[in-house]
């Protein structure tokens, strides 16, 4: 008999509440495994889907992109890599279903995870800390390393870092997707120039940025342009992608040497390009089925095992139990800075 599953169901489009109720348990296919959820993290995507009613059409639905837990069942092709009882994190999604079931979404007791977006959690790392990474890693990697976006070189799986003599601007460097981008770009050998709130500069430097600039400084654009003089700029990664940040990034690249290319995380950002700078987004980029996904998740697993990655932004546990997910979404909607909200399950 399969174990009883429960989920935080979004009963209808733009429903302000979720309902915790039974959900189907879905066994894994060959390249999948099932975990018993121990922690989930909240993301702006969860807020947008619930509050705006975007992306999903089939309700009731289950949301959630970040999950960590204990393996309870392993598909045949993963049997040599994972075993029941392993502690793992993985990239969950509500954008894919199996036989109509939202089995890949995070906000439920048992979640199906698909290779390669799975990695073992070191024994010394808490589920609540590990769970901050999956969506941030995938989003940043798809913006930085896919050929359709910035097309930069990914970090070496073995951890070797060779300076490339090239500079990347990261706006929103203390956000979840920004922090992961800073770490991966720095470990891939790029000099990272971070833009974030001044109070988060120490954190961003700790992730690998060479220098940070205050996003609220009136002379910010001039200061960044002055720093970039004489440097080979490979582009910018805008992890916020609002009109104001895109305008500023375009001006910085326009006035600097190097590529005039921005990778953004907001759908439709391409139309916001100014000053001859091109904006591309990671929407429509199929990283999950690319060789890059395998490389990035191999790198992540090894980086965690060898303590080469920080679990940032820092987690903040805001509740326990699936009943607390909706309150956590509401809290995130009010805005957070340099932290990631987590619910233990």
Short mmCIF file of C-alpha atoms in Angstrom, two decimals:
data_model
loop_
_atom_site.label_atom_id
_atom_site.label_comp_id
_atom_site.label_asym_id
_atom_site.label_seq_id
_atom_site.Cartn_x
_atom_site.Cartn_y
_atom_site.Cartn_z
CA UNK A 1 0.00 0.00 0.00
CA UNK A 2 1.33 3.45 -0.88
CA UNK A 3 1.65 5.88 2.03
CA UNK A 4 -1.15 8.42 2.52
CA UNK A 5 -0.30 11.72 0.90
CA UNK A 6 -1.56 15.18 1.84
CA UNK A 7 -1.13 18.49 0.08
CA UNK A 8 -1.79 22.20 0.45
CA UNK A 9 -4.32 22.52 -2.38
CA UNK A 10 -5.05 25.81 -4.10
CA UNK A 11 -8.75 25.15 -4.72
CA UNK A 12 -9.36 27.70 -7.46
CA UNK A 13 -7.65 30.38 -9.52
CA UNK A 14 -6.52 33.27 -7.28
CA UNK A 15 -7.94 31.64 -4.18
CA UNK A 16 -6.68 33.55 -1.09
CA UNK A 17 -6.48 30.33 0.92
CA UNK A 18 -5.24 26.79 0.55
CA UNK A 19 -6.92 23.62 1.78
CA UNK A 20 -4.85 20.80 3.26
CA UNK A 21 -6.41 17.54 2.15
CA UNK A 22 -5.55 14.12 0.78
CA UNK A 23 -3.62 13.87 -2.48
CA UNK A 24 -2.65 10.94 -4.69
CA UNK A 25 0.68 9.23 -4.06
CA UNK A 26 2.53 8.85 -7.36
CA UNK A 27 5.29 6.23 -7.73
CA UNK A 28 8.46 7.19 -9.59
CA UNK A 29 9.25 6.47 -13.22
CA UNK A 30 12.69 5.13 -14.12
CA UNK A 31 14.53 8.47 -13.87
CA UNK A 32 12.66 9.68 -10.79
CA UNK A 33 12.50 9.17 -7.05
CA UNK A 34 9.98 10.01 -4.35
CA UNK A 35 10.78 11.90 -1.16
CA UNK A 36 8.91 12.40 2.06
CA UNK A 37 8.98 16.17 2.38
CA UNK A 38 10.82 17.69 5.33
CA UNK A 39 11.06 21.33 4.24
CA UNK A 40 9.78 23.62 1.50
CA UNK A 41 10.89 27.13 0.58
CA UNK A 42 8.74 29.95 -0.74
CA UNK A 43 9.45 31.85 -3.94
CA UNK A 44 8.01 34.90 -5.74
CA UNK A 45 6.70 32.47 -8.36
CA UNK A 46 4.41 30.93 -5.73
CA UNK A 47 3.09 34.38 -4.86
CA UNK A 48 2.52 35.28 -8.51
CA UNK A 49 0.71 32.06 -9.37
CA UNK A 50 -1.60 32.29 -6.37
CA UNK A 51 -2.24 36.05 -6.33
CA UNK A 52 -2.32 36.71 -10.09
CA UNK A 53 -3.70 33.42 -11.34
CA UNK A 54 -1.00 33.04 -13.99
CA UNK A 55 0.51 29.93 -15.62
CA UNK A 56 -1.85 27.25 -14.26
CA UNK A 57 -5.19 26.30 -15.77
CA UNK A 58 -6.10 23.07 -13.98
CA UNK A 59 -7.54 23.47 -10.48
CA UNK A 60 -7.43 22.45 -7.72
CA UNK A 61 -3.63 22.73 -7.94
CA UNK A 62 -0.53 22.23 -5.84
CA UNK A 63 2.26 24.82 -5.94
CA UNK A 64 5.89 24.83 -4.80
CA UNK A 65 9.31 24.92 -6.43
CA UNK A 66 11.81 24.17 -3.64
CA UNK A 67 11.75 20.96 -1.61
CA UNK A 68 14.02 18.83 0.54
CA UNK A 69 13.32 15.50 2.17
CA UNK A 70 14.07 11.83 2.67
CA UNK A 71 14.02 9.35 -0.20
CA UNK A 72 11.28 6.71 0.15
CA UNK A 73 11.22 5.17 -3.33
CA UNK A 74 13.77 5.09 -6.17
CA UNK A 75 13.23 4.58 -9.90
CA UNK A 76 15.19 1.81 -11.59
CA UNK A 77 17.74 3.98 -13.41
CA UNK A 78 18.62 5.93 -10.23
CA UNK A 79 19.15 2.88 -8.02
CA UNK A 80 22.96 3.11 -8.27
CA UNK A 81 22.97 6.78 -7.23
CA UNK A 82 20.28 7.00 -4.55
CA UNK A 83 18.84 4.78 -1.84
CA UNK A 84 15.87 4.86 0.49
CA UNK A 85 16.80 7.04 3.45
CA UNK A 86 19.04 9.46 1.53
CA UNK A 87 18.58 13.12 2.38
CA UNK A 88 18.15 15.15 -0.82
CA UNK A 89 17.04 18.48 -2.20
CA UNK A 90 15.44 18.91 -5.58
CA UNK A 91 13.75 21.19 -8.05
CA UNK A 92 9.99 20.78 -7.77
CA UNK A 93 7.48 22.23 -10.23
CA UNK A 94 3.76 22.79 -10.63
CA UNK A 95 4.15 23.23 -14.38
CA UNK A 96 4.36 19.52 -15.08
CA UNK A 97 1.91 16.76 -14.15
CA UNK A 98 1.81 12.99 -14.49
CA UNK A 99 -1.54 11.44 -15.42
CA UNK A 100 -3.17 14.67 -14.28
CA UNK A 101 -1.52 14.62 -10.85
CA UNK A 102 0.55 17.52 -9.49
CA UNK A 103 3.06 14.99 -8.19
CA UNK A 104 6.10 17.15 -8.92
CA UNK A 105 4.92 20.18 -6.89
CA UNK A 106 6.53 20.85 -3.51
CA UNK A 107 3.66 21.64 -1.15
CA UNK A 108 2.74 18.05 -0.28
CA UNK A 109 3.93 15.25 1.95
CA UNK A 110 5.38 13.10 -0.87
CA UNK A 111 6.99 14.66 -3.94
CA UNK A 112 8.30 13.07 -7.14
CA UNK A 113 11.68 14.48 -8.18
CA UNK A 114 13.13 13.95 -11.65
CA UNK A 115 16.81 13.56 -12.48
CA UNK A 116 19.09 15.34 -12.92
CA UNK A 117 17.65 18.08 -10.64
CA UNK A 118 18.38 16.19 -7.41
CA UNK A 119 21.37 16.34 -5.06
CA UNK A 120 22.29 14.72 -1.77
CA UNK A 121 22.37 16.90 1.33
CA UNK A 122 25.44 16.53 3.57
CA UNK A 123 24.68 15.13 7.02
CA UNK A 124 25.74 18.34 8.76
CA UNK A 125 23.33 20.52 6.73
CA UNK A 126 19.76 21.01 7.93
CA UNK A 127 16.85 20.50 5.54
CA UNK A 128 15.76 24.08 6.23
CA UNK A 129 19.09 25.42 4.98
CA UNK A 130 19.48 23.13 1.98
CA UNK A 131 16.00 23.86 0.64
CA UNK A 132 16.87 27.48 -0.21
CA UNK A 133 18.90 26.40 -3.26
CA UNK A 134 17.03 24.46 -5.99
CA UNK A 135 15.00 27.12 -7.82
CA UNK A 136 17.76 29.68 -7.34
CA UNK A 137 20.32 27.35 -8.88
CA UNK A 138 18.13 26.46 -11.86
CA UNK A 139 17.05 30.04 -12.53
CA UNK A 140 20.55 31.46 -12.29
CA UNK A 141 22.07 28.68 -14.38
CA UNK A 142 19.47 29.07 -17.12
CA UNK A 143 20.19 32.81 -17.29
CA UNK A 144 23.96 32.61 -17.08
CA UNK A 145 25.01 29.47 -18.93
CA UNK A 146 22.43 28.53 -21.58
CA UNK A 147 23.34 29.47 -25.13
CA UNK A 148 20.02 31.28 -25.59
CA UNK A 149 20.79 33.60 -22.65
CA UNK A 150 24.26 34.80 -21.61
CA UNK A 151 26.03 31.61 -22.69
CA UNK A 152 28.79 31.85 -20.08
CA UNK A 153 30.94 28.91 -19.05
CA UNK A 154 29.53 26.91 -16.14
CA UNK A 155 31.65 26.18 -13.06
CA UNK A 156 33.83 23.09 -13.20
CA UNK A 157 32.38 20.05 -11.49
CA UNK A 158 35.75 19.35 -9.85
CA UNK A 159 35.84 22.82 -8.30
CA UNK A 160 38.80 24.18 -10.24
CA UNK A 161 38.55 27.97 -10.61
CA UNK A 162 40.50 29.74 -13.35
CA UNK A 163 40.11 33.48 -13.75
CA UNK A 164 38.62 34.36 -17.13
CA UNK A 165 39.54 38.02 -16.94
CA UNK A 166 35.91 38.95 -17.65
CA UNK A 167 33.34 40.78 -15.56
CA UNK A 168 29.63 40.11 -14.97
CA UNK A 169 27.19 42.56 -13.41
CA UNK A 170 24.56 40.97 -11.14
CA UNK A 171 21.66 43.20 -10.09
CA UNK A 172 19.69 41.87 -7.12
CA UNK A 173 22.72 39.98 -5.89
CA UNK A 174 21.27 39.29 -2.42
CA UNK A 175 18.02 37.78 -3.73
CA UNK A 176 17.63 34.02 -3.93
CA UNK A 177 18.24 33.74 -7.68
CA UNK A 178 20.83 36.51 -7.53
CA UNK A 179 22.83 34.92 -4.72
CA UNK A 180 22.99 31.61 -6.57
CA UNK A 181 24.11 33.48 -9.68
CA UNK A 182 26.90 35.24 -7.79
CA UNK A 183 28.20 31.97 -6.39
CA UNK A 184 28.11 30.08 -9.68
CA UNK A 185 29.58 32.91 -11.77
CA UNK A 186 32.39 33.52 -9.30
CA UNK A 187 33.20 29.80 -9.14
CA UNK A 188 33.17 29.70 -12.94
CA UNK A 189 36.01 32.25 -12.90
CA UNK A 190 34.16 35.50 -13.65
CA UNK A 191 34.66 38.69 -11.70
CA UNK A 192 31.24 39.55 -10.24
CA UNK A 193 30.05 43.09 -9.65
CA UNK A 194 27.06 42.94 -7.32
CA UNK A 195 24.25 45.45 -6.91
CA UNK A 196 22.22 45.13 -3.70
CA UNK A 197 21.09 47.01 -0.62
CA UNK A 198 24.07 48.27 1.37
CA UNK A 199 23.07 46.21 4.40
CA UNK A 200 23.55 43.04 2.32
CA UNK A 201 26.97 43.86 0.86
CA UNK A 202 28.91 41.68 3.30
CA UNK A 203 26.72 38.74 2.39
CA UNK A 204 27.19 39.31 -1.36
CA UNK A 205 30.97 39.62 -1.03
CA UNK A 206 30.93 36.40 0.98
CA UNK A 207 29.27 34.70 -1.98
CA UNK A 208 32.17 35.68 -4.25
CA UNK A 209 31.47 39.18 -5.56
CA UNK A 210 34.56 41.34 -5.96
CA UNK A 211 32.73 44.57 -5.26
CA UNK A 212 29.20 45.69 -4.38
CA UNK A 213 27.25 48.85 -5.12
CA UNK A 214 24.24 50.21 -3.26
CA UNK A 215 21.08 49.93 -5.33
CA UNK A 216 19.60 53.03 -3.66
CA UNK A 217 22.59 55.29 -4.37
CA UNK A 218 21.63 58.16 -6.68
CA UNK A 219 24.97 57.98 -8.49
CA UNK A 220 24.88 54.17 -8.77
CA UNK A 221 25.04 53.98 -12.57
CA UNK A 222 27.97 56.41 -12.74
CA UNK A 223 29.82 54.51 -10.01
CA UNK A 224 29.39 51.12 -11.69
CA UNK A 225 30.40 52.52 -15.09
CA UNK A 226 33.52 54.03 -13.54
CA UNK A 227 34.45 50.69 -11.95
CA UNK A 228 33.94 48.82 -15.22
CA UNK A 229 36.22 51.11 -17.22
CA UNK A 230 38.96 49.04 -18.82
CA UNK A 231 37.26 45.75 -17.97
CA UNK A 232 35.82 43.26 -20.43
CA UNK A 233 32.14 43.02 -19.51
CA UNK A 234 30.38 39.80 -20.56
CA UNK A 235 26.91 41.16 -19.83
CA UNK A 236 24.54 41.49 -16.91
CA UNK A 237 22.17 39.26 -14.99
CA UNK A 238 19.16 41.15 -13.62
CA UNK A 239 17.70 38.99 -10.88
CA UNK A 240 14.99 41.58 -10.17
CA UNK A 241 13.96 42.58 -13.71
CA UNK A 242 11.67 45.50 -12.90
CA UNK A 243 11.46 48.46 -15.27
CA UNK A 244 13.80 50.58 -13.14
CA UNK A 245 16.46 47.89 -12.78
CA UNK A 246 16.36 46.97 -16.47
CA UNK A 247 16.73 50.63 -17.46
CA UNK A 248 19.71 51.05 -15.16
CA UNK A 249 21.40 47.86 -16.33
CA UNK A 250 20.93 48.85 -19.97
CA UNK A 251 22.52 52.23 -19.30
CA UNK A 252 25.46 50.63 -17.49
CA UNK A 253 26.16 48.26 -20.40
CA UNK A 254 25.65 51.00 -22.97
CA UNK A 255 28.34 53.10 -21.30
CA UNK A 256 30.77 50.21 -20.71
CA UNK A 257 32.99 48.09 -22.91
CA UNK A 258 31.98 44.57 -23.81
CA UNK A 259 28.75 42.78 -24.61
CA UNK A 260 25.45 44.63 -24.55
CA UNK A 261 23.39 41.71 -23.31
CA UNK A 262 21.17 41.29 -20.23
CA UNK A 263 19.65 38.05 -18.94
CA UNK A 264 16.39 38.77 -17.11
CA UNK A 265 13.99 36.68 -15.04
CA UNK A 266 10.71 38.38 -15.92
CA UNK A 267 8.52 37.28 -18.86
CA UNK A 268 8.31 40.00 -21.49
CA UNK A 269 11.46 41.76 -20.31
CA UNK A 270 12.79 41.64 -23.86
CA UNK A 271 10.49 44.53 -24.77
CA UNK A 272 12.04 46.71 -22.04
CA UNK A 273 15.45 46.91 -23.72
CA UNK A 274 16.88 50.40 -24.25
CA UNK A 275 20.02 52.08 -25.63
CA UNK A 276 20.74 49.32 -28.12
CA UNK A 277 21.21 46.73 -25.37
CA UNK A 278 19.54 43.34 -25.90
CA UNK A 279 17.52 41.70 -23.12
CA UNK A 280 16.90 37.97 -23.14
CA UNK A 281 15.00 35.86 -20.61
CA UNK A 282 15.14 32.28 -19.42
CA UNK A 283 11.46 31.69 -20.22
CA UNK A 284 11.11 29.09 -22.93
CA UNK A 285 14.67 27.88 -22.28
CA UNK A 286 14.50 24.11 -21.76
CA UNK A 287 17.33 23.69 -19.29
CA UNK A 288 15.79 20.65 -17.60
CA UNK A 289 16.44 18.51 -20.70
CA UNK A 290 19.85 19.95 -21.50
CA UNK A 291 23.37 18.74 -20.79
CA UNK A 292 23.83 21.90 -18.75
CA UNK A 293 21.29 20.71 -16.19
CA UNK A 294 23.27 17.53 -15.62
CA UNK A 295 26.51 19.51 -15.28
CA UNK A 296 25.04 22.08 -12.89
CA UNK A 297 23.47 19.50 -10.59
CA UNK A 298 26.61 17.38 -10.57
CA UNK A 299 28.51 20.52 -9.63
CA UNK A 300 25.97 21.36 -6.91
CA UNK A 301 26.14 17.91 -5.34
CA UNK A 302 29.92 17.99 -5.25
CA UNK A 303 30.03 21.61 -4.10
CA UNK A 304 27.78 20.78 -1.17
CA UNK A 305 29.80 17.70 -0.27
CA UNK A 306 33.05 19.68 -0.40
CA UNK A 307 31.62 22.76 1.36
CA UNK A 308 32.18 25.00 -1.68
CA UNK A 309 28.71 26.55 -1.65
CA UNK A 310 26.84 28.65 0.88
CA UNK A 311 23.14 28.08 1.57
CA UNK A 312 22.05 31.63 0.90
CA UNK A 313 19.97 33.70 1.26
CA UNK A 314 19.70 32.54 4.85
CA UNK A 315 16.61 30.52 5.63
CA UNK A 316 13.95 31.76 8.02
CA UNK A 317 11.56 29.11 9.27
CA UNK A 318 8.12 30.70 9.50
CA UNK A 319 5.99 27.68 10.34
CA UNK A 320 5.59 23.93 10.54
CA UNK A 321 3.00 21.91 8.67
CA UNK A 322 1.37 22.29 5.27
CA UNK A 323 -1.29 24.46 6.90
CA UNK A 324 1.36 27.19 7.27
CA UNK A 325 2.17 27.42 3.55
CA UNK A 326 -0.53 29.98 2.73
CA UNK A 327 0.57 32.24 5.61
CA UNK A 328 4.15 32.01 4.36
CA UNK A 329 3.04 33.02 0.85
CA UNK A 330 1.21 36.02 2.30
CA UNK A 331 4.29 36.97 4.29
CA UNK A 332 6.53 36.73 1.23
CA UNK A 333 4.07 38.87 -0.74
CA UNK A 334 4.73 41.70 1.74
CA UNK A 335 8.43 41.60 0.84
CA UNK A 336 11.61 40.15 2.34
CA UNK A 337 15.27 41.01 1.92
CA UNK A 338 18.29 38.69 1.86
CA UNK A 339 16.41 35.74 3.38
CA UNK A 340 14.29 32.86 2.18
CA UNK A 341 11.11 31.82 3.95
CA UNK A 342 10.87 28.12 4.80
CA UNK A 343 8.10 25.89 6.16
CA UNK A 344 8.96 22.60 7.81
CA UNK A 345 6.66 19.71 6.92
#
